[in-house]
Protein backbone atom coordinates (compact mmCIF):
# COMPACT_ATOMS: atom_id res chain seq x y z
CA UNK A 1 0.00 0.00 0.00
CA UNK A 2 1.53 3.31 -1.02
CA UNK A 3 1.07 6.46 0.99
CA UNK A 4 0.70 9.98 -0.32
CA UNK A 5 3.21 12.75 0.40
CA UNK A 6 0.59 14.20 2.79
CA UNK A 7 0.27 10.90 4.68
CA UNK A 8 4.06 10.52 4.82
CA UNK A 9 4.37 13.99 6.40
CA UNK A 10 1.66 13.18 8.96
CA UNK A 11 3.26 9.82 9.82
CA UNK A 12 6.66 11.50 10.28
CA UNK A 13 5.12 14.19 12.51
CA UNK A 14 3.37 11.51 14.60
CA UNK A 15 6.67 9.63 14.97
CA UNK A 16 8.60 12.82 15.84
CA UNK A 17 6.20 13.87 18.61
CA UNK A 18 6.25 11.42 21.52
CA UNK A 19 3.48 13.17 23.50
CA UNK A 20 0.02 14.50 22.76
CA UNK A 21 -2.84 16.26 24.45
CA UNK A 22 -5.64 13.69 24.47
CA UNK A 23 -9.21 14.91 24.78
CA UNK A 24 -12.29 12.90 25.68
CA UNK A 25 -15.83 13.79 26.70
CA UNK A 26 -16.80 13.52 30.37
CA UNK A 27 -20.33 14.53 31.43
CA UNK A 28 -20.79 16.30 28.07
CA UNK A 29 -17.69 18.44 28.69
CA UNK A 30 -14.20 18.14 27.20
CA UNK A 31 -11.45 16.68 29.34
CA UNK A 32 -7.81 16.83 28.23
CA UNK A 33 -4.67 15.18 29.56
CA UNK A 34 -1.14 14.59 28.25
CA UNK A 35 -0.26 11.09 27.13
CA UNK A 36 2.59 9.27 25.44
CA UNK A 37 1.78 8.52 21.80
CA UNK A 38 2.79 5.43 19.83
CA UNK A 39 2.09 5.05 16.15
CA UNK A 40 2.44 2.49 13.40
CA UNK A 41 1.83 4.62 10.33
CA UNK A 42 -1.53 6.32 10.83
CA UNK A 43 -2.50 3.74 13.47
CA UNK A 44 -2.24 5.58 16.78
CA UNK A 45 -2.06 3.90 20.19
CA UNK A 46 -2.07 5.22 23.75
CA UNK A 47 -1.22 2.98 26.71
CA UNK A 48 -3.29 3.32 29.87
CA UNK A 49 -4.66 1.63 32.95
CA UNK A 50 -8.04 -0.07 32.57
CA UNK A 51 -9.14 1.56 35.86
CA UNK A 52 -8.74 5.18 34.67
CA UNK A 53 -11.57 7.59 34.01
CA UNK A 54 -10.60 7.88 30.36
CA UNK A 55 -11.55 4.22 29.79
CA UNK A 56 -15.00 4.86 31.29
CA UNK A 57 -15.34 8.08 29.27
CA UNK A 58 -14.51 6.29 26.00
CA UNK A 59 -16.94 3.48 26.76
CA UNK A 60 -19.66 6.14 27.16
CA UNK A 61 -18.53 8.21 24.15
CA UNK A 62 -15.75 6.93 21.84
CA UNK A 63 -15.10 10.35 20.25
CA UNK A 64 -11.70 11.79 21.05
CA UNK A 65 -9.24 14.43 19.92
CA UNK A 66 -5.45 14.53 19.86
CA UNK A 67 -3.26 17.61 19.55
CA UNK A 68 0.48 17.29 19.17
CA UNK A 69 3.43 19.34 18.08
CA UNK A 70 3.63 21.94 20.84
CA UNK A 71 4.95 19.60 23.52
CA UNK A 72 8.54 19.67 24.73
CA UNK A 73 10.53 17.47 22.41
CA UNK A 74 8.14 18.15 19.51
CA UNK A 75 9.22 19.44 16.14
CA UNK A 76 6.95 22.50 15.66
CA UNK A 77 4.68 20.72 13.22
CA UNK A 78 1.11 20.63 14.49
CA UNK A 79 -1.14 17.61 14.11
CA UNK A 80 -4.79 17.66 15.17
CA UNK A 81 -6.63 14.34 15.06
CA UNK A 82 -10.39 13.92 15.29
CA UNK A 83 -10.98 10.24 15.97
CA UNK A 84 -12.76 7.46 17.76
CA UNK A 85 -11.07 5.21 20.29
CA UNK A 86 -11.61 1.66 21.41
CA UNK A 87 -10.13 0.05 24.49
CA UNK A 88 -8.11 -3.00 23.45
CA UNK A 89 -6.62 -5.78 25.52
CA UNK A 90 -5.34 -7.59 22.42
CA UNK A 91 -2.18 -9.40 23.56
CA UNK A 92 -0.26 -8.78 20.32
CA UNK A 93 -1.06 -5.04 20.31
CA UNK A 94 -0.16 -4.73 24.00
CA UNK A 95 3.18 -6.42 23.31
CA UNK A 96 3.96 -4.06 20.38
CA UNK A 97 3.15 -0.93 22.40
CA UNK A 98 4.85 -2.11 25.62
CA UNK A 99 7.84 -0.09 26.88
CA UNK A 100 10.01 -0.89 29.88
CA UNK A 101 9.05 2.53 31.29
CA UNK A 102 5.58 1.05 31.94
CA UNK A 103 7.02 -1.18 34.69
CA UNK A 104 6.41 1.61 37.20
CA UNK A 105 2.65 1.10 36.64
CA UNK A 106 2.23 -2.45 35.34
CA UNK A 107 3.81 -5.83 36.05
CA UNK A 108 4.31 -6.50 32.33
CA UNK A 109 2.51 -6.64 28.98
CA UNK A 110 0.24 -9.38 30.35
CA UNK A 111 -0.94 -7.24 33.29
CA UNK A 112 -4.77 -7.31 33.13
CA UNK A 113 -4.96 -3.59 34.00
CA UNK A 114 -2.72 -2.61 31.07
CA UNK A 115 -4.79 -1.75 28.00
CA UNK A 116 -4.17 0.12 24.76
CA UNK A 117 -6.41 2.83 23.38
CA UNK A 118 -6.66 2.12 19.67
CA UNK A 119 -7.25 5.46 17.95
CA UNK A 120 -8.98 5.46 14.54
CA UNK A 121 -8.48 8.86 12.87
CA UNK A 122 -11.42 10.31 10.96
CA UNK A 123 -9.86 13.66 10.12
CA UNK A 124 -6.26 14.80 10.55
CA UNK A 125 -5.23 18.42 10.14
CA UNK A 126 -1.50 18.79 9.61
CA UNK A 127 0.31 22.13 9.73
CA UNK A 128 3.94 22.07 8.64
CA UNK A 129 6.72 24.21 10.10
CA UNK A 130 5.99 26.94 7.52
CA UNK A 131 2.31 27.16 8.50
CA UNK A 132 0.93 25.30 5.46
CA UNK A 133 -2.19 23.29 6.36
CA UNK A 134 -3.34 19.99 4.89
CA UNK A 135 -6.35 17.87 5.78
CA UNK A 136 -6.45 14.09 5.60
CA UNK A 137 -9.78 12.28 5.65
CA UNK A 138 -10.02 8.68 6.83
PDB file of C-alpha atoms in Angstrom:
ATOM      1  CA  UNK A   1       0.000   0.000   0.000  1.00  0.00           C
ATOM      2  CA  UNK A   2       1.526   3.307  -1.016  1.00  0.00           C
ATOM      3  CA  UNK A   3       1.068   6.465   0.993  1.00  0.00           C
ATOM      4  CA  UNK A   4       0.703   9.980  -0.319  1.00  0.00           C
ATOM      5  CA  UNK A   5       3.209  12.747   0.400  1.00  0.00           C
ATOM      6  CA  UNK A   6       0.592  14.202   2.786  1.00  0.00           C
ATOM      7  CA  UNK A   7       0.267  10.896   4.684  1.00  0.00           C
ATOM      8  CA  UNK A   8       4.056  10.519   4.825  1.00  0.00           C
ATOM      9  CA  UNK A   9       4.366  13.994   6.401  1.00  0.00           C
ATOM     10  CA  UNK A  10       1.658  13.177   8.961  1.00  0.00           C
ATOM     11  CA  UNK A  11       3.262   9.822   9.815  1.00  0.00           C
ATOM     12  CA  UNK A  12       6.657  11.501  10.277  1.00  0.00           C
ATOM     13  CA  UNK A  13       5.117  14.191  12.510  1.00  0.00           C
ATOM     14  CA  UNK A  14       3.371  11.506  14.604  1.00  0.00           C
ATOM     15  CA  UNK A  15       6.669   9.633  14.972  1.00  0.00           C
ATOM     16  CA  UNK A  16       8.598  12.823  15.838  1.00  0.00           C
ATOM     17  CA  UNK A  17       6.202  13.870  18.614  1.00  0.00           C
ATOM     18  CA  UNK A  18       6.251  11.422  21.522  1.00  0.00           C
ATOM     19  CA  UNK A  19       3.482  13.168  23.496  1.00  0.00           C
ATOM     20  CA  UNK A  20       0.016  14.502  22.759  1.00  0.00           C
ATOM     21  CA  UNK A  21      -2.837  16.264  24.449  1.00  0.00           C
ATOM     22  CA  UNK A  22      -5.641  13.692  24.475  1.00  0.00           C
ATOM     23  CA  UNK A  23      -9.213  14.914  24.784  1.00  0.00           C
ATOM     24  CA  UNK A  24     -12.292  12.905  25.680  1.00  0.00           C
ATOM     25  CA  UNK A  25     -15.835  13.794  26.695  1.00  0.00           C
ATOM     26  CA  UNK A  26     -16.798  13.521  30.366  1.00  0.00           C
ATOM     27  CA  UNK A  27     -20.333  14.533  31.429  1.00  0.00           C
ATOM     28  CA  UNK A  28     -20.792  16.301  28.074  1.00  0.00           C
ATOM     29  CA  UNK A  29     -17.687  18.440  28.691  1.00  0.00           C
ATOM     30  CA  UNK A  30     -14.204  18.143  27.197  1.00  0.00           C
ATOM     31  CA  UNK A  31     -11.449  16.682  29.344  1.00  0.00           C
ATOM     32  CA  UNK A  32      -7.814  16.827  28.233  1.00  0.00           C
ATOM     33  CA  UNK A  33      -4.667  15.182  29.559  1.00  0.00           C
ATOM     34  CA  UNK A  34      -1.135  14.590  28.246  1.00  0.00           C
ATOM     35  CA  UNK A  35      -0.258  11.091  27.132  1.00  0.00           C
ATOM     36  CA  UNK A  36       2.588   9.271  25.440  1.00  0.00           C
ATOM     37  CA  UNK A  37       1.781   8.524  21.802  1.00  0.00           C
ATOM     38  CA  UNK A  38       2.788   5.430  19.833  1.00  0.00           C
ATOM     39  CA  UNK A  39       2.092   5.045  16.147  1.00  0.00           C
ATOM     40  CA  UNK A  40       2.438   2.493  13.399  1.00  0.00           C
ATOM     41  CA  UNK A  41       1.826   4.620  10.334  1.00  0.00           C
ATOM     42  CA  UNK A  42      -1.528   6.322  10.825  1.00  0.00           C
ATOM     43  CA  UNK A  43      -2.503   3.735  13.467  1.00  0.00           C
ATOM     44  CA  UNK A  44      -2.242   5.580  16.781  1.00  0.00           C
ATOM     45  CA  UNK A  45      -2.056   3.896  20.186  1.00  0.00           C
ATOM     46  CA  UNK A  46      -2.072   5.219  23.749  1.00  0.00           C
ATOM     47  CA  UNK A  47      -1.223   2.979  26.705  1.00  0.00           C
ATOM     48  CA  UNK A  48      -3.286   3.322  29.866  1.00  0.00           C
ATOM     49  CA  UNK A  49      -4.664   1.625  32.951  1.00  0.00           C
ATOM     50  CA  UNK A  50      -8.037  -0.068  32.571  1.00  0.00           C
ATOM     51  CA  UNK A  51      -9.145   1.560  35.858  1.00  0.00           C
ATOM     52  CA  UNK A  52      -8.738   5.176  34.672  1.00  0.00           C
ATOM     53  CA  UNK A  53     -11.575   7.594  34.011  1.00  0.00           C
ATOM     54  CA  UNK A  54     -10.596   7.877  30.357  1.00  0.00           C
ATOM     55  CA  UNK A  55     -11.550   4.225  29.793  1.00  0.00           C
ATOM     56  CA  UNK A  56     -14.996   4.864  31.293  1.00  0.00           C
ATOM     57  CA  UNK A  57     -15.337   8.077  29.265  1.00  0.00           C
ATOM     58  CA  UNK A  58     -14.508   6.288  26.001  1.00  0.00           C
ATOM     59  CA  UNK A  59     -16.937   3.480  26.757  1.00  0.00           C
ATOM     60  CA  UNK A  60     -19.658   6.135  27.156  1.00  0.00           C
ATOM     61  CA  UNK A  61     -18.531   8.206  24.154  1.00  0.00           C
ATOM     62  CA  UNK A  62     -15.751   6.934  21.839  1.00  0.00           C
ATOM     63  CA  UNK A  63     -15.103  10.354  20.253  1.00  0.00           C
ATOM     64  CA  UNK A  64     -11.699  11.791  21.049  1.00  0.00           C
ATOM     65  CA  UNK A  65      -9.236  14.430  19.916  1.00  0.00           C
ATOM     66  CA  UNK A  66      -5.446  14.528  19.859  1.00  0.00           C
ATOM     67  CA  UNK A  67      -3.255  17.612  19.551  1.00  0.00           C
ATOM     68  CA  UNK A  68       0.477  17.285  19.169  1.00  0.00           C
ATOM     69  CA  UNK A  69       3.434  19.341  18.084  1.00  0.00           C
ATOM     70  CA  UNK A  70       3.630  21.943  20.840  1.00  0.00           C
ATOM     71  CA  UNK A  71       4.955  19.597  23.523  1.00  0.00           C
ATOM     72  CA  UNK A  72       8.542  19.671  24.730  1.00  0.00           C
ATOM     73  CA  UNK A  73      10.535  17.474  22.410  1.00  0.00           C
ATOM     74  CA  UNK A  74       8.137  18.153  19.514  1.00  0.00           C
ATOM     75  CA  UNK A  75       9.219  19.437  16.137  1.00  0.00           C
ATOM     76  CA  UNK A  76       6.948  22.501  15.662  1.00  0.00           C
ATOM     77  CA  UNK A  77       4.679  20.716  13.216  1.00  0.00           C
ATOM     78  CA  UNK A  78       1.114  20.625  14.486  1.00  0.00           C
ATOM     79  CA  UNK A  79      -1.142  17.611  14.105  1.00  0.00           C
ATOM     80  CA  UNK A  80      -4.789  17.661  15.165  1.00  0.00           C
ATOM     81  CA  UNK A  81      -6.627  14.339  15.057  1.00  0.00           C
ATOM     82  CA  UNK A  82     -10.387  13.925  15.291  1.00  0.00           C
ATOM     83  CA  UNK A  83     -10.983  10.236  15.969  1.00  0.00           C
ATOM     84  CA  UNK A  84     -12.757   7.457  17.764  1.00  0.00           C
ATOM     85  CA  UNK A  85     -11.073   5.211  20.295  1.00  0.00           C
ATOM     86  CA  UNK A  86     -11.609   1.663  21.410  1.00  0.00           C
ATOM     87  CA  UNK A  87     -10.128   0.047  24.492  1.00  0.00           C
ATOM     88  CA  UNK A  88      -8.106  -2.996  23.447  1.00  0.00           C
ATOM     89  CA  UNK A  89      -6.617  -5.780  25.522  1.00  0.00           C
ATOM     90  CA  UNK A  90      -5.343  -7.593  22.425  1.00  0.00           C
ATOM     91  CA  UNK A  91      -2.177  -9.400  23.559  1.00  0.00           C
ATOM     92  CA  UNK A  92      -0.263  -8.783  20.317  1.00  0.00           C
ATOM     93  CA  UNK A  93      -1.056  -5.036  20.306  1.00  0.00           C
ATOM     94  CA  UNK A  94      -0.161  -4.734  24.002  1.00  0.00           C
ATOM     95  CA  UNK A  95       3.181  -6.420  23.313  1.00  0.00           C
ATOM     96  CA  UNK A  96       3.965  -4.059  20.379  1.00  0.00           C
ATOM     97  CA  UNK A  97       3.154  -0.932  22.398  1.00  0.00           C
ATOM     98  CA  UNK A  98       4.848  -2.106  25.622  1.00  0.00           C
ATOM     99  CA  UNK A  99       7.841  -0.088  26.880  1.00  0.00           C
ATOM    100  CA  UNK A 100      10.013  -0.895  29.884  1.00  0.00           C
ATOM    101  CA  UNK A 101       9.050   2.527  31.286  1.00  0.00           C
ATOM    102  CA  UNK A 102       5.575   1.050  31.943  1.00  0.00           C
ATOM    103  CA  UNK A 103       7.018  -1.181  34.695  1.00  0.00           C
ATOM    104  CA  UNK A 104       6.412   1.612  37.203  1.00  0.00           C
ATOM    105  CA  UNK A 105       2.648   1.104  36.645  1.00  0.00           C
ATOM    106  CA  UNK A 106       2.227  -2.454  35.341  1.00  0.00           C
ATOM    107  CA  UNK A 107       3.807  -5.827  36.053  1.00  0.00           C
ATOM    108  CA  UNK A 108       4.314  -6.497  32.329  1.00  0.00           C
ATOM    109  CA  UNK A 109       2.511  -6.641  28.976  1.00  0.00           C
ATOM    110  CA  UNK A 110       0.242  -9.378  30.351  1.00  0.00           C
ATOM    111  CA  UNK A 111      -0.938  -7.235  33.293  1.00  0.00           C
ATOM    112  CA  UNK A 112      -4.774  -7.306  33.135  1.00  0.00           C
ATOM    113  CA  UNK A 113      -4.962  -3.588  34.005  1.00  0.00           C
ATOM    114  CA  UNK A 114      -2.716  -2.611  31.071  1.00  0.00           C
ATOM    115  CA  UNK A 115      -4.792  -1.750  27.996  1.00  0.00           C
ATOM    116  CA  UNK A 116      -4.167   0.120  24.764  1.00  0.00           C
ATOM    117  CA  UNK A 117      -6.415   2.835  23.381  1.00  0.00           C
ATOM    118  CA  UNK A 118      -6.656   2.119  19.666  1.00  0.00           C
ATOM    119  CA  UNK A 119      -7.252   5.460  17.945  1.00  0.00           C
ATOM    120  CA  UNK A 120      -8.977   5.456  14.535  1.00  0.00           C
ATOM    121  CA  UNK A 121      -8.480   8.863  12.866  1.00  0.00           C
ATOM    122  CA  UNK A 122     -11.425  10.305  10.958  1.00  0.00           C
ATOM    123  CA  UNK A 123      -9.861  13.660  10.118  1.00  0.00           C
ATOM    124  CA  UNK A 124      -6.262  14.795  10.553  1.00  0.00           C
ATOM    125  CA  UNK A 125      -5.229  18.423  10.136  1.00  0.00           C
ATOM    126  CA  UNK A 126      -1.497  18.788   9.612  1.00  0.00           C
ATOM    127  CA  UNK A 127       0.312  22.131   9.730  1.00  0.00           C
ATOM    128  CA  UNK A 128       3.941  22.067   8.638  1.00  0.00           C
ATOM    129  CA  UNK A 129       6.720  24.213  10.096  1.00  0.00           C
ATOM    130  CA  UNK A 130       5.987  26.945   7.516  1.00  0.00           C
ATOM    131  CA  UNK A 131       2.314  27.163   8.501  1.00  0.00           C
ATOM    132  CA  UNK A 132       0.931  25.300   5.463  1.00  0.00           C
ATOM    133  CA  UNK A 133      -2.192  23.286   6.361  1.00  0.00           C
ATOM    134  CA  UNK A 134      -3.339  19.994   4.886  1.00  0.00           C
ATOM    135  CA  UNK A 135      -6.347  17.872   5.785  1.00  0.00           C
ATOM    136  CA  UNK A 136      -6.447  14.093   5.600  1.00  0.00           C
ATOM    137  CA  UNK A 137      -9.785  12.284   5.645  1.00  0.00           C
ATOM    138  CA  UNK A 138     -10.018   8.681   6.828  1.00  0.00           C
TER     139      UNK A 138
END
